[in-house]
CSV table of C-alpha atoms and ligand atoms in Angstrom, one decimal:
chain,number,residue,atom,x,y,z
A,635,UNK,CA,9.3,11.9,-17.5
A,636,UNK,CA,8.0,8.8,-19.3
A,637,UNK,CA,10.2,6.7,-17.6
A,638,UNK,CA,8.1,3.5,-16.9
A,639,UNK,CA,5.8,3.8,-20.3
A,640,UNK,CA,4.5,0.6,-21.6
A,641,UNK,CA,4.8,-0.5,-17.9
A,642,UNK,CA,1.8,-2.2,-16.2
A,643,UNK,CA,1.2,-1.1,-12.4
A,644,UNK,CA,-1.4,-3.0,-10.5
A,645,UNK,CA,-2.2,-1.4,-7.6
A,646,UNK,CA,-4.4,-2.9,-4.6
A,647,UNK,CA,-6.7,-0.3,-2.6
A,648,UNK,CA,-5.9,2.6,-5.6
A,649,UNK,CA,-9.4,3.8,-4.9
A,650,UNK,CA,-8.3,6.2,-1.9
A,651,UNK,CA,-5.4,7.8,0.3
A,652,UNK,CA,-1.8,6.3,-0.4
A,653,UNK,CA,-2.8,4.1,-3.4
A,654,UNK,CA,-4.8,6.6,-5.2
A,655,UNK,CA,-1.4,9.1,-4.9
A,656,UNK,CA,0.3,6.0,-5.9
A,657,UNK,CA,-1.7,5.5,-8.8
A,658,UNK,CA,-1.5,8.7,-9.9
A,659,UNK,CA,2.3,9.0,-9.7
A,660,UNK,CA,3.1,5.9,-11.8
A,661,UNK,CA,0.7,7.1,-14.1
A,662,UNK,CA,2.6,10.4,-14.6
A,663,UNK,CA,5.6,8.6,-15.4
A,664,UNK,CA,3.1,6.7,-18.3
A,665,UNK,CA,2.6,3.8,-16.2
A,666,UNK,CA,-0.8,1.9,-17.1
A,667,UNK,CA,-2.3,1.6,-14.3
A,668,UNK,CA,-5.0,-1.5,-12.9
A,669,UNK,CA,-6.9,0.1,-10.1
A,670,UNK,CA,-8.5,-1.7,-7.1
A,671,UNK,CA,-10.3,-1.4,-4.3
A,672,UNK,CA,-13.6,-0.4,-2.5
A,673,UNK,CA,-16.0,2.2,-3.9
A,674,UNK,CA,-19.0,3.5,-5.6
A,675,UNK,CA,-19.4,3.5,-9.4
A,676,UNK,CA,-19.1,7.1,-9.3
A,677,UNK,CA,-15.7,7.0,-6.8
A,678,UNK,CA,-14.0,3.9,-9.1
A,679,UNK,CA,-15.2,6.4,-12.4
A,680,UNK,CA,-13.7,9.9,-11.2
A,681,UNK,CA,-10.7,7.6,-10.1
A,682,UNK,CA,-10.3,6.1,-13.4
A,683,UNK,CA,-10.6,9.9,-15.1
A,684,UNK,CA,-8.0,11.3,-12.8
A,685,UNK,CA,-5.8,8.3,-14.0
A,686,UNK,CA,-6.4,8.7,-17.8
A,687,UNK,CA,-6.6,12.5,-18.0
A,688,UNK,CA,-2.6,11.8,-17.6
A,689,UNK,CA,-2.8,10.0,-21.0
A,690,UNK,CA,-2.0,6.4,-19.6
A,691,UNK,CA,-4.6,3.4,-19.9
A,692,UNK,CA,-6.4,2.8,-16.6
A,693,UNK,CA,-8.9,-0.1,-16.2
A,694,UNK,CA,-10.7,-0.9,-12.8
A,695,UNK,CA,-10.5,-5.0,-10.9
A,696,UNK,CA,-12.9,-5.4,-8.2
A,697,UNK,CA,-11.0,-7.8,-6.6
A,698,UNK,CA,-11.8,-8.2,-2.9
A,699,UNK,CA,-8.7,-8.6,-1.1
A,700,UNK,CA,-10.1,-10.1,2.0
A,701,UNK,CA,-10.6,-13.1,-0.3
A,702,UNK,CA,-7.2,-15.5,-1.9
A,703,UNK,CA,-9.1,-15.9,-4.7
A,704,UNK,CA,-11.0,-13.2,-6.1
A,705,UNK,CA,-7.6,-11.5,-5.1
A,706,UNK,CA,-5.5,-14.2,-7.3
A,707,UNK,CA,-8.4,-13.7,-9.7
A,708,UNK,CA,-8.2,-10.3,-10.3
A,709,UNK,CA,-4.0,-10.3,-11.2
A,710,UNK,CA,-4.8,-12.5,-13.7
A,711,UNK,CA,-7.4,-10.4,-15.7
A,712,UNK,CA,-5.3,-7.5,-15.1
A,713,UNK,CA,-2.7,-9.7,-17.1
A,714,UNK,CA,-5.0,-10.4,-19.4
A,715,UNK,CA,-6.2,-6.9,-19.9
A,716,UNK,CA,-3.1,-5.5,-20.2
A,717,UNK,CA,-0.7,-7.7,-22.0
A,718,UNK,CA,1.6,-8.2,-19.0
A,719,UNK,CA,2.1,-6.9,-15.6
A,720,UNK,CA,6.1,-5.4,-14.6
A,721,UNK,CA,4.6,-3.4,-11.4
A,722,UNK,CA,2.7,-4.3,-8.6
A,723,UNK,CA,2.3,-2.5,-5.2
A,724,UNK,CA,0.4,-3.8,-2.2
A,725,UNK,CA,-1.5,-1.2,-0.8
A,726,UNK,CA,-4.5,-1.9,0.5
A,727,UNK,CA,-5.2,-2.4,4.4
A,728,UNK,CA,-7.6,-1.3,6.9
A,729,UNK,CA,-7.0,-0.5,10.7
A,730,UNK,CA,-9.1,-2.0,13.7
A,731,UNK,CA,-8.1,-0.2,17.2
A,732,UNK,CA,-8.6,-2.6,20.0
A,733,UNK,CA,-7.2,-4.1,22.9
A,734,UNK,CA,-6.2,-7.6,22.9
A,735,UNK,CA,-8.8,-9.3,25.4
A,736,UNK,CA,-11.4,-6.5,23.7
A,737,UNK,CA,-9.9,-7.1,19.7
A,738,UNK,CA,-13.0,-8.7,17.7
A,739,UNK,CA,-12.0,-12.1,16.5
A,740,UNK,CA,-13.6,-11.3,13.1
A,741,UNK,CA,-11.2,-8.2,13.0
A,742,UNK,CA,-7.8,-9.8,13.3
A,743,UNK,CA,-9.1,-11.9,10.5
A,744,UNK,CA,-9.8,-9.3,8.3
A,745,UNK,CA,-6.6,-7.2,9.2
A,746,UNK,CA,-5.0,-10.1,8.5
A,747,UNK,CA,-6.5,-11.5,5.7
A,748,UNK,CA,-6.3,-7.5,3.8
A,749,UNK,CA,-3.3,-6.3,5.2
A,750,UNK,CA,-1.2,-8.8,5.0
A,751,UNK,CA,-2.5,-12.5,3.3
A,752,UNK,CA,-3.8,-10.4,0.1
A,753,UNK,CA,0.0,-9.3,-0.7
A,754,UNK,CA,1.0,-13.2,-1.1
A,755,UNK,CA,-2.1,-14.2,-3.1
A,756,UNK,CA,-0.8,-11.3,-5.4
A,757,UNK,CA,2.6,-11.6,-5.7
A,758,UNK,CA,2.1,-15.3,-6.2
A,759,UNK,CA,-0.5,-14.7,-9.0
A,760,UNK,CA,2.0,-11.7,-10.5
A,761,UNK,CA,5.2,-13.6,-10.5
A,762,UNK,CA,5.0,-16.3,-13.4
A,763,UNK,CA,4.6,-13.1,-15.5
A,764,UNK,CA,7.4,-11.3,-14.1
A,765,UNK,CA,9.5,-14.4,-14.3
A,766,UNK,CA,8.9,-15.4,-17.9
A,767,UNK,CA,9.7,-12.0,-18.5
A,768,UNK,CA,13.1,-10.9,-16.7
A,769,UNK,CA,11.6,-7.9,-15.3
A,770,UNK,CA,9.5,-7.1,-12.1
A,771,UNK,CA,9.1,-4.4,-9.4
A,772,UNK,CA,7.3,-5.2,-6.2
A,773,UNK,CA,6.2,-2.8,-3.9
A,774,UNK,CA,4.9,-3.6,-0.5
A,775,UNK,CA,3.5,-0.7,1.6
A,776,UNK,CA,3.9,-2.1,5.3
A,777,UNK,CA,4.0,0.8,7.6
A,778,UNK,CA,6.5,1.8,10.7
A,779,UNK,CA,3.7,-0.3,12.4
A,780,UNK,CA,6.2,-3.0,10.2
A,781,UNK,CA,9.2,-2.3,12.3
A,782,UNK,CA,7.4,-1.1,16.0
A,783,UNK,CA,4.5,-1.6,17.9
A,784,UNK,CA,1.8,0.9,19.4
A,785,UNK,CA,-0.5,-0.5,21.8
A,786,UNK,CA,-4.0,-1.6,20.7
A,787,UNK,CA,-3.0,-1.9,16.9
A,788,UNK,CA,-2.1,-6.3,17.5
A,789,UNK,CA,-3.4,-7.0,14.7
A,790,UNK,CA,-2.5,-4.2,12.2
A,791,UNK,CA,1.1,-4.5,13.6
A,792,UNK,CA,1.2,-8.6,13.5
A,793,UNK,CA,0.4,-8.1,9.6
A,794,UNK,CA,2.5,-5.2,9.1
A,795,UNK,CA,5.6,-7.0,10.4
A,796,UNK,CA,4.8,-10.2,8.7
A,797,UNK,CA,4.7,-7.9,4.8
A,798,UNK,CA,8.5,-6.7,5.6
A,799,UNK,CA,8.9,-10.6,6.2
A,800,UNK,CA,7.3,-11.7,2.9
A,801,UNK,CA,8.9,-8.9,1.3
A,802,UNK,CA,12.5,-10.5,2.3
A,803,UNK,CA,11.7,-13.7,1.8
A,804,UNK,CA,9.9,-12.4,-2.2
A,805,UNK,CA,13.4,-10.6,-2.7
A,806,UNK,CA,15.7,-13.6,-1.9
A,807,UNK,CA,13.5,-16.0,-3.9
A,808,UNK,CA,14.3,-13.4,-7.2
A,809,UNK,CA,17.1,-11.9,-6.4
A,810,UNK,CA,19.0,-13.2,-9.7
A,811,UNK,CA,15.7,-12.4,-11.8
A,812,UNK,CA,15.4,-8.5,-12.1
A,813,UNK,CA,12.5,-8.6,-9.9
A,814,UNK,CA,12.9,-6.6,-7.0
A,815,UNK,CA,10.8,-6.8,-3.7
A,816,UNK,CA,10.8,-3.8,-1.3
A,817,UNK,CA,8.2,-2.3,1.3
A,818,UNK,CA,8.2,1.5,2.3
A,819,UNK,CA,7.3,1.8,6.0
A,820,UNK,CA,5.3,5.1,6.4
A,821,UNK,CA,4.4,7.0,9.8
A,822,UNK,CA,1.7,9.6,9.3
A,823,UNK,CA,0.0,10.2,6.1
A,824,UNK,CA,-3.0,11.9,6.2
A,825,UNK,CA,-5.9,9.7,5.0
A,826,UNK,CA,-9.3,8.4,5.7
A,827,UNK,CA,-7.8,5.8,7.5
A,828,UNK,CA,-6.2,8.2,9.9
A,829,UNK,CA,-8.8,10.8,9.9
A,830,UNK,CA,-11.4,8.2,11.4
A,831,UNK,CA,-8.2,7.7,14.4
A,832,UNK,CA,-8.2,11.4,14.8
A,833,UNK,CA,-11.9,11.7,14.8
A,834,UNK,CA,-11.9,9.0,17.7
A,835,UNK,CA,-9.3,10.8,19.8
A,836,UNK,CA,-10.9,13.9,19.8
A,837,UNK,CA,-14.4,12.6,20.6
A,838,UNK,CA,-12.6,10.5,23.4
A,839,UNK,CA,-11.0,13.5,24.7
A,840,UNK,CA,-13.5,16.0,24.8
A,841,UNK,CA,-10.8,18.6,22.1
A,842,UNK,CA,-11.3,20.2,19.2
A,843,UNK,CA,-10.2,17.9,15.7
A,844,UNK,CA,-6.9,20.5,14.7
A,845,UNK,CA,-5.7,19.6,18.1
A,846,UNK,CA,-6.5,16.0,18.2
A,847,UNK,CA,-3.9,16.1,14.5
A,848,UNK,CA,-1.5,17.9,17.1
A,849,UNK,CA,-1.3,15.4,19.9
A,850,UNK,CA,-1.6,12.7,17.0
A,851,UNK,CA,1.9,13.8,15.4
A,852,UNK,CA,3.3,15.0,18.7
A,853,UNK,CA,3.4,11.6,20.6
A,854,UNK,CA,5.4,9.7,17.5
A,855,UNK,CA,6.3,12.1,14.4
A,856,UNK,CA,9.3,14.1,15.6
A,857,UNK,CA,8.7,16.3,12.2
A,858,UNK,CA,5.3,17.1,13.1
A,859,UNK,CA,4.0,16.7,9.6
A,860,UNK,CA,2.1,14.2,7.5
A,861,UNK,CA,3.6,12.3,4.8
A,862,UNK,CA,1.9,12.8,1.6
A,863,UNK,CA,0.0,10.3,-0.6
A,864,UNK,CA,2.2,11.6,-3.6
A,865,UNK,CA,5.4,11.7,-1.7
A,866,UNK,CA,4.6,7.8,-0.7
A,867,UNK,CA,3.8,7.6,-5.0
A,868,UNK,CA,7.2,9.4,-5.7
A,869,UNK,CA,8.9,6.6,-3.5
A,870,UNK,CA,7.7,4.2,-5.1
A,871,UNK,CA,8.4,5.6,-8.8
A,872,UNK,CA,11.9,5.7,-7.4
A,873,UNK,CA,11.7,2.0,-6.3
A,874,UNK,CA,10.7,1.7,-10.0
A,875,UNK,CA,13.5,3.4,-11.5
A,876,UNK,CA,17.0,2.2,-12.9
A,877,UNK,CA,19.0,4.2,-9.3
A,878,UNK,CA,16.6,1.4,-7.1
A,879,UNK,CA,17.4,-1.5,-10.0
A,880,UNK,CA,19.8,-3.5,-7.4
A,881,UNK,CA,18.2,-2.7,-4.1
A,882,UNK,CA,16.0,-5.5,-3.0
A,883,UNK,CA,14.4,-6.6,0.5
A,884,UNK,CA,14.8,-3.6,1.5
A,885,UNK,CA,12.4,-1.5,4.0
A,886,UNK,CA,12.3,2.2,3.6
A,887,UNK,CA,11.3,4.2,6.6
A,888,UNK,CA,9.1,7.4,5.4
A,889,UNK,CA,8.2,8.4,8.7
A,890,UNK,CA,9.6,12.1,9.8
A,891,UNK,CA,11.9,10.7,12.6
A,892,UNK,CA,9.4,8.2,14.0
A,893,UNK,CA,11.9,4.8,14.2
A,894,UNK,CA,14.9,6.8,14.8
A,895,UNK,CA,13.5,7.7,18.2
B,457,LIG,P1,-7.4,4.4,2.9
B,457,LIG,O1,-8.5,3.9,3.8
B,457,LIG,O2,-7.5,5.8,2.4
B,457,LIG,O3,-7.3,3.4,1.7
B,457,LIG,C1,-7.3,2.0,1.8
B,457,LIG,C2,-7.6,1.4,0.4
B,457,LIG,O4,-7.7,0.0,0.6
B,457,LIG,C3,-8.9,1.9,-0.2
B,457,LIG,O5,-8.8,2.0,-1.6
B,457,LIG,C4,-9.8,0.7,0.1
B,457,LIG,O6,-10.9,0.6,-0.8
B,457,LIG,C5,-8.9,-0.4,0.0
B,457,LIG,N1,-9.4,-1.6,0.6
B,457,LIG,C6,-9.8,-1.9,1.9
B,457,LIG,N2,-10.3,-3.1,2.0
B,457,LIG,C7,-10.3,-3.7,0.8
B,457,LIG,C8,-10.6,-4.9,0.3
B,457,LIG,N3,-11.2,-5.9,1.0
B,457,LIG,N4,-10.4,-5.2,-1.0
B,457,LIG,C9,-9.8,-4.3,-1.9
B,457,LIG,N5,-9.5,-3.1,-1.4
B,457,LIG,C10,-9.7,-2.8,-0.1
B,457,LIG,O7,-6.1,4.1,3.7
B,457,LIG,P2,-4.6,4.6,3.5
B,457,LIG,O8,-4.2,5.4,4.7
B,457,LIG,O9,-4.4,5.2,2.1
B,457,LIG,O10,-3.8,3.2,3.6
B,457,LIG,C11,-3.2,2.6,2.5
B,457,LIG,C12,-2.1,1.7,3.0
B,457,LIG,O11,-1.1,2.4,3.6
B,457,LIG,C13,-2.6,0.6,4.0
B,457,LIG,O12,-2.0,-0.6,3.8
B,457,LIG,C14,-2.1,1.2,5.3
B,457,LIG,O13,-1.9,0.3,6.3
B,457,LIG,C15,-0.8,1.9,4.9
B,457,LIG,N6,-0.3,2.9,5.8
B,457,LIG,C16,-1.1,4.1,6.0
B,457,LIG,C17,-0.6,5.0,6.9
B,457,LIG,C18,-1.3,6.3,7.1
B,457,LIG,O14,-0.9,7.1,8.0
B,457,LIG,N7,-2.4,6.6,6.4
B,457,LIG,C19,0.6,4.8,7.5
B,457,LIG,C20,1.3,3.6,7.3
B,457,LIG,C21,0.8,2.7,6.4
């Protein structure tokens, strides 16, 4: 326990699902944590508790990742805030379920622009830090969307794909630093984001929403179970941890079975 205190995590989307179990998994192992993401005042506070009650320092950075700037922006106040930054883990993403003649040009922006452009604008505003101080852990959370395609996803898959190239390309660049890049590839893991695809497949067919999680996990997750937010966090605390300290550019799949098929 305690392993990564007086470490700085700055996590993008921490305000929900994955990055919120993330968030709170760092923080257990006394991580400060920077949280981001969308949200009311009253979500970002009863994050921010659930963070602190674990006796690390939390502090909230609206940065809006659909934007380079407010994204580059809101690393460096994090820096600022904190002293330093050694962990950061590119979280955030949204889904858009289309297909391609019917995808929304305005979509594949934003897909692109949150899923996959925010994670340069971050590392490139984190690394200088990381640099001048020998030390860095970057974790990018693609998906197995990273590594395979599923119809009607072209945009979510086009970014996902393009983060496990970034992270390579990250990794190679600091290889000889002690700064690390990976991305964990998750199938599954139940969250808002996939409850709104299992609310539209059961409206669309006409079944009941238990069975529309069933034909969900069926068709790609031999295991038939959801990841968990905190198993995703414990992944990454690994990734953070002296056993991961010379694996680099690598992509973990976290996905009960789904790639090996
Ligand atoms: P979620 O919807 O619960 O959380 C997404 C987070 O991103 C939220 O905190 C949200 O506020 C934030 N976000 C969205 N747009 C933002 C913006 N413009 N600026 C700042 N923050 C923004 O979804 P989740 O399922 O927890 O997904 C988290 C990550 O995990 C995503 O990158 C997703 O692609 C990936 N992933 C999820 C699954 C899954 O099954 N849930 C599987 C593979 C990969």
């Amino acid at each position: 326990m305690n392993t990564l205190k007086n470490r700085v995590a700055f996590v993008t989307g921490s305000t929900s699902g994955i990055g919120l179990g993330i968030a709170l998994e760092l923080a257990r192992e006394g991580a400060d944590i920077a949280v981001n993401g969308l949200g009311d005042a009253a979500t970002i506070d009863g994050v921010l508790s659930q963070i602190t009650a674990v006796g690390v320092r939390a502090h909230y950075f609206d940065a809006n990742m659909r934007d380079g700037k407010s994204t580059q922006a809101g690393v460096y106040a994090a820096i600022t805030q904190f002293g330093g930054l050694h962990i950061l883990v590119n979280n955030a993403g949204i889904q858009h379920v289309a297909s391609v003649p019917e995808f929304a040009d305005e979509k594949w922006d934003d897909v692109i622009a949150i899923n996959l452009s925010s994670s340069f604008h971050t590392i490139k505003a984190a690394l200088p830090a990381m640099q001048s101080q020998g030390y860095g852990r970057i974790i990018n959370i693609a998906s197995v969307h990273g590594l395979v395609a599923s119809a009607n996803k072209a945009a979510y898959v086009a970014a996902k794909h393009g983060l496990i190239g970034l992270t390579k390309v990250v990794a190679l660049e600091n290889a000889a630093k002690n700064i690390t890049c990976n991305a964990i590839c998750p199938g599954w893991v139940l969250t808002p984001l996939v409850q709104a695809q299992i609310d539209a497949r059961a409206k669309a067919q006409g079944i009941s929403v238990a069975d529309a999680e069933k034909g969900l996990l069926s068709e790609k997750e031999p295991s038939l179970r959801f990841t968990t937010p905190a198993q995703i966090g414990q992944t990454v605390v690994f990734l953070c941890s002296d056993a991961a300290a010379n694996m680099t550019g690598a992509t973990l799949a976290h996905d009960g079975g789904w790639t090996a098929q």
